[in-house]
CSV table of C-alpha atoms and ligand atoms in Angstrom, one decimal:
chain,number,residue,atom,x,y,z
A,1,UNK,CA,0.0,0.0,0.0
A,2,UNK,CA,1.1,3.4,-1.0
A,3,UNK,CA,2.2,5.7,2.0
A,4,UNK,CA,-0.7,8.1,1.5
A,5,UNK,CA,-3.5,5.4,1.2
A,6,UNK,CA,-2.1,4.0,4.3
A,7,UNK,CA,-2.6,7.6,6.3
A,8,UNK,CA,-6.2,7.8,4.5
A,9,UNK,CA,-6.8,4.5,5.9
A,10,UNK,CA,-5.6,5.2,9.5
A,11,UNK,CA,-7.4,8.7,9.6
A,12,UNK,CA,-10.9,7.7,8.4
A,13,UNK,CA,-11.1,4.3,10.6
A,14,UNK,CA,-9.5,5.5,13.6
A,15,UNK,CA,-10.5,7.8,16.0
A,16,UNK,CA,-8.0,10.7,16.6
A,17,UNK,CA,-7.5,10.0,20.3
A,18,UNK,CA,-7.4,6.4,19.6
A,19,UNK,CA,-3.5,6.3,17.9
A,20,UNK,CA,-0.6,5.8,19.9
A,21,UNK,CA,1.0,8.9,19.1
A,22,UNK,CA,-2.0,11.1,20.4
A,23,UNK,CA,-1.3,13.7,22.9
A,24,UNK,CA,-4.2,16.0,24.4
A,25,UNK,CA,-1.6,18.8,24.1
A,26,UNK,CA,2.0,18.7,22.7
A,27,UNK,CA,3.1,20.0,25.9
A,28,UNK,CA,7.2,19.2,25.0
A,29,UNK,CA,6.8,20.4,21.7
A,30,UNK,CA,5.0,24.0,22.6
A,31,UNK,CA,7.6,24.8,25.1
A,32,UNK,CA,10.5,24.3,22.7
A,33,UNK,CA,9.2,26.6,20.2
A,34,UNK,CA,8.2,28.9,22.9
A,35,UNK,CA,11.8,28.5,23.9
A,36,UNK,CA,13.9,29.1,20.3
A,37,UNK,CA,11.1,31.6,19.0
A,38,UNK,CA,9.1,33.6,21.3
A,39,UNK,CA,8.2,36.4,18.7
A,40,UNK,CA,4.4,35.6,18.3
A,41,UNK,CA,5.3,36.5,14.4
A,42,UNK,CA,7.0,33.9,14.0
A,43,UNK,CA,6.4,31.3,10.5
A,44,UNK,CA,5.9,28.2,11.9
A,45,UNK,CA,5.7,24.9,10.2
A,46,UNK,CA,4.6,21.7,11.9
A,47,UNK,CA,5.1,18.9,9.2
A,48,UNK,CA,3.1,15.7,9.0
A,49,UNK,CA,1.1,17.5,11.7
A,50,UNK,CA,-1.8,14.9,10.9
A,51,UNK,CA,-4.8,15.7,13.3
A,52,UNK,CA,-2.0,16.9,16.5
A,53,UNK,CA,-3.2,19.3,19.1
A,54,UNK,CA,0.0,21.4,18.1
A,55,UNK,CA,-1.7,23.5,15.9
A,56,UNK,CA,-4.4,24.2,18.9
A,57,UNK,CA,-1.5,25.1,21.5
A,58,UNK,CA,0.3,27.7,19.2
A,59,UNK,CA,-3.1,29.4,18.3
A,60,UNK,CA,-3.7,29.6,22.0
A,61,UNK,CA,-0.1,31.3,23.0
A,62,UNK,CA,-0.7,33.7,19.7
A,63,UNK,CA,1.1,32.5,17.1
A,64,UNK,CA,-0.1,34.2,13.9
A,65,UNK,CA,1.3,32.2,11.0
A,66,UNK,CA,1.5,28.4,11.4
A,67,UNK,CA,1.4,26.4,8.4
A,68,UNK,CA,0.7,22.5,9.2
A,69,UNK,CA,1.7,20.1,6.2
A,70,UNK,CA,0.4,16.3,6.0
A,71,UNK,CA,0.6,13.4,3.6
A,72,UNK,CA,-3.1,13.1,4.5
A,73,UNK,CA,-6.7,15.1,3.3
A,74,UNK,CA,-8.4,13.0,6.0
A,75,UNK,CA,-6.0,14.0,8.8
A,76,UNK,CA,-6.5,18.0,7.9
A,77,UNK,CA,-9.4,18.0,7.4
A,78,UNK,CA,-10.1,16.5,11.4
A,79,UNK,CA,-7.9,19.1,12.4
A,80,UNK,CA,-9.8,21.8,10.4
A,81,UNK,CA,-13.0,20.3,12.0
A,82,UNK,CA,-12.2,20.9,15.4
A,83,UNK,CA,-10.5,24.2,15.5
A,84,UNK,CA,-13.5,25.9,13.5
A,85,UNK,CA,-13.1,29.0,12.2
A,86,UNK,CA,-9.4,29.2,14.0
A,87,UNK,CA,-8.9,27.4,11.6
A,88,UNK,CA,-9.2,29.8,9.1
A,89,UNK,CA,-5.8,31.5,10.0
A,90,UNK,CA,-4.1,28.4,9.3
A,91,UNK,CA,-2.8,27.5,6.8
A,92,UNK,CA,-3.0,23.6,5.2
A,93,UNK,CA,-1.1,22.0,3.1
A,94,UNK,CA,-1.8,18.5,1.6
A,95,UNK,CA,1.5,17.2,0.7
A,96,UNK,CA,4.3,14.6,0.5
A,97,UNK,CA,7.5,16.4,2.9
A,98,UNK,CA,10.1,15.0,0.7
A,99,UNK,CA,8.6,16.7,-2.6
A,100,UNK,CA,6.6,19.6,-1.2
A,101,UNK,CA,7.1,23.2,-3.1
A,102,UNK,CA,8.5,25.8,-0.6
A,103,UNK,CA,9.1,29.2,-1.1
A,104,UNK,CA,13.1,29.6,-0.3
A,105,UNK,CA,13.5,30.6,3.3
A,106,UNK,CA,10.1,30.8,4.3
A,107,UNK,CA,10.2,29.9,8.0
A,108,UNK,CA,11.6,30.5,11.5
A,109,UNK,CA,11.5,27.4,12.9
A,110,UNK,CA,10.1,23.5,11.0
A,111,UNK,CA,8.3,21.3,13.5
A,112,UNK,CA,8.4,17.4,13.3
A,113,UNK,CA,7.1,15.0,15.7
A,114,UNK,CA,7.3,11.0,14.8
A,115,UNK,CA,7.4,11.9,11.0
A,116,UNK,CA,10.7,11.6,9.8
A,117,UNK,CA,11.0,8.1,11.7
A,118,UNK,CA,9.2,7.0,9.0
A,119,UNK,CA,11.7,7.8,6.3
A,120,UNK,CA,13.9,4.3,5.9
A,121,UNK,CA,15.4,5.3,2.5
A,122,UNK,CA,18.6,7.4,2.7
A,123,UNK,CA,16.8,9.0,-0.8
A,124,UNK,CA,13.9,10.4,1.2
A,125,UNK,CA,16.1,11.4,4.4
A,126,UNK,CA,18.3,13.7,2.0
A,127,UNK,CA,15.3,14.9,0.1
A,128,UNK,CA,13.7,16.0,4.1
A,129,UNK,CA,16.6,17.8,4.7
A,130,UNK,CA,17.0,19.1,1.6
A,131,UNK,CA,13.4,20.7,1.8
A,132,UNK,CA,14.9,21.7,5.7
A,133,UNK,CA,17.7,23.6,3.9
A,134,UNK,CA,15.3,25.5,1.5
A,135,UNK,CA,12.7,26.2,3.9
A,136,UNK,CA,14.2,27.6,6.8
A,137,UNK,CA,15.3,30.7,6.8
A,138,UNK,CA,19.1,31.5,7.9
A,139,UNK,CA,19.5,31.0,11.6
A,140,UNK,CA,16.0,29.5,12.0
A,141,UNK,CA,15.3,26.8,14.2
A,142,UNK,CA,14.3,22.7,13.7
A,143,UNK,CA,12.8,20.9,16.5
A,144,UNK,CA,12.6,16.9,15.6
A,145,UNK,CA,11.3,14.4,17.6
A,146,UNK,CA,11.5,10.5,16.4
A,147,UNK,CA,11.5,7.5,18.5
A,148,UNK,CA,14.7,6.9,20.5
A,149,UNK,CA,17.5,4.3,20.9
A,150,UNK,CA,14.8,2.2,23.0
A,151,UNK,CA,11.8,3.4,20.8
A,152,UNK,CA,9.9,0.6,19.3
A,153,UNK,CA,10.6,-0.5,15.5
A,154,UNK,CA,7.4,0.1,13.9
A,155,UNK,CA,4.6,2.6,14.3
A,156,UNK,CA,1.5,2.3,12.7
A,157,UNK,CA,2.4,-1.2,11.3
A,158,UNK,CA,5.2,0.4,9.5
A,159,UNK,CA,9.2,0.3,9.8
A,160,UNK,CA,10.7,3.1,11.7
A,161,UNK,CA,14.3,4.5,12.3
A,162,UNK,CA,15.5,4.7,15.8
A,163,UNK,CA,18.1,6.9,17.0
A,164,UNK,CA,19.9,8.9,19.6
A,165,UNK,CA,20.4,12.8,19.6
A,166,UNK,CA,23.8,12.7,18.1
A,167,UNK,CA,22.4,10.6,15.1
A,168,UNK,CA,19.7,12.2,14.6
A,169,UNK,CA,21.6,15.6,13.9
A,170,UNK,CA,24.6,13.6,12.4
A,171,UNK,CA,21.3,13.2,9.7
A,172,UNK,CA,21.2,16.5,9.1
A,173,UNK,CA,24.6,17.5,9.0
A,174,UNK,CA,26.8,20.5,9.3
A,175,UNK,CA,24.5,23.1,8.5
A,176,UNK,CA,22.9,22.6,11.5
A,177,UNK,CA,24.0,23.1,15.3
A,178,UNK,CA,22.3,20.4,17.7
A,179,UNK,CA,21.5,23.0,20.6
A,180,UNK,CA,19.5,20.8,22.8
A,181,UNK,CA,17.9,17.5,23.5
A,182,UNK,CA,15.4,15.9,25.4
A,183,UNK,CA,13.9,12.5,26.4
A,184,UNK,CA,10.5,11.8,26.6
A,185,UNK,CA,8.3,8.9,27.5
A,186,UNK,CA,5.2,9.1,25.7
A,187,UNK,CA,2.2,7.6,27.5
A,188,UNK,CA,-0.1,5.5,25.0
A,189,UNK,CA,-3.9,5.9,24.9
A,190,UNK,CA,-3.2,2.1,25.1
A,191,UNK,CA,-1.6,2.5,28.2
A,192,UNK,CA,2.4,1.6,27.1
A,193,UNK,CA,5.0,3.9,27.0
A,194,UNK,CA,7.5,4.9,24.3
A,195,UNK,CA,11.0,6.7,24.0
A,196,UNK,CA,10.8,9.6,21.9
A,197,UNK,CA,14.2,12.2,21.6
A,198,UNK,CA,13.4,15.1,20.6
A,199,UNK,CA,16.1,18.0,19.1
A,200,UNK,CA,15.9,21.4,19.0
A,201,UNK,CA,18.5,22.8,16.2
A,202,UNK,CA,19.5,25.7,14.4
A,203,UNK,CA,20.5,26.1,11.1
A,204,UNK,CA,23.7,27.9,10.2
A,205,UNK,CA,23.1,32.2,9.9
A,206,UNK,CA,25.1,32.4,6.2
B,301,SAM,C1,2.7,9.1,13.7
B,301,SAM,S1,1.8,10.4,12.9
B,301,SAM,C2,2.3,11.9,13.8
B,301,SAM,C3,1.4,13.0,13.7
B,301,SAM,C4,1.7,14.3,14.4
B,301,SAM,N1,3.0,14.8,14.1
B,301,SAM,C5,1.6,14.0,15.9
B,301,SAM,O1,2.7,14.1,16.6
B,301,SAM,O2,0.5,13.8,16.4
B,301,SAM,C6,2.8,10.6,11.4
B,301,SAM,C7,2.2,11.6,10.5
B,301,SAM,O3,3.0,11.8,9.4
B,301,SAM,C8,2.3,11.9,8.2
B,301,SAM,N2,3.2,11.5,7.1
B,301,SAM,C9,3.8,10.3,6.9
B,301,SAM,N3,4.6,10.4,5.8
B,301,SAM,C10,4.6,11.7,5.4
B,301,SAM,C11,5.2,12.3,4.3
B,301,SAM,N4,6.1,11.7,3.5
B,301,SAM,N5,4.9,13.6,4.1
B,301,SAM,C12,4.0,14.3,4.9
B,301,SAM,N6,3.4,13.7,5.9
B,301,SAM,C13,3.7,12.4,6.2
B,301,SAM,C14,1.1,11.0,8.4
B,301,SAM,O4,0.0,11.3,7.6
B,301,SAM,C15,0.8,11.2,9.9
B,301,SAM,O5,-0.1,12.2,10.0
């Protein structure tokens, strides 16, 4: 099954609190970007957002222009749904990461939680941060979260990539400064719990 059917699939039989990666607010996540970009002006991207809360939590601290990106209609469209017309000031794109069209250097900081996990090919992991390199603007900021070391191997009945904080920015390479890192053990509607790193970077001012 093609990746996107497979996200169709998952967001129109599945209820959006009943995934493993659901959290009723992306608590670690908010205060990152809070952190690395407090200027409520600030473009924000959150990519393969899906249906998350993120999107809620940056409205609510008055962030002005967040863009969320997912491989899924389905997944957008729930998130659309339940923000109402909040909604409206967002704005959604309906994309593949490794081949979406960015303007060059059109945000301040690129958001990623358990998407580029997913990506098992070197090909797609160079095309990501290929679209990183465009998109970001010169001394902007990338916070990624992926399973960790201990993570489990598959999510969604699909193959992940595990790593620690020093290969997950060796991924990314020299263009990028790994500022921080944090471990967090993600509770499970289903009540287990998994590693997740995430790494708050920032990419090089020239
Ligand atoms: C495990 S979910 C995480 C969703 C969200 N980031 C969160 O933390 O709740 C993975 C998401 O990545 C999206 N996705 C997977 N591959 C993608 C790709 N190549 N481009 C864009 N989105 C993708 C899926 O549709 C799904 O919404």
């Amino acid at each position: 099954m093609q990746s996107k059917d497979h996200w169709e699939k998952v967001y129109t039989t599945k209820k959006p609190d009943n995934v493993s990666w659901f959290q009723p607010h992306a608590e670690l996540s908010t205060r990152l970007i809070r952190e690395s970009c407090p200027q409520r002006d600030a473009a924000i991207i959150d990519v393969g957002g899906g249906a998350s809360t993120l999107v809620d939590d940056l409205l609510d601290v008055g962030y002005a222009h967040v863009t969320v990106l997912d491989l899924s209609h389905a997944a957008l469209t729930e998130s659309r749904r339940r923000l109402g017309a909040r909604g409206d000031s967002v704005r959604w794109m309906e994309a593949d990461i490794t081949r979406a069209e960015f303007e060059p250097h059109s945000f301040d900081l690129w958001h990623d939680r358990a998407v580029f996990h997913f990506l098992t090919t070197p090909e797609d992991r160079v095309a990501y941060v290929r679209q990183v390199l465009r998109a970001v603007k010169p001394g902007g900021y990338v916070v990624v979260a992926t399973f960790g070391s201990d993570g489990p191997t598959q999510c969604s009945g699909l193959p992940v990539m595990r790593y620690a904080p020093d290969e997950l920015h060796a991924e990314f390479g020299n263009a990028f400064t790994l500022l921080a890192h944090e471990e967090q053990l993600h509770h499970t509607p289903f009540g287990t719990d998994q590693q997740f790193i995430y790494c708050m970077c920032r990419k090089s001012a020239a």
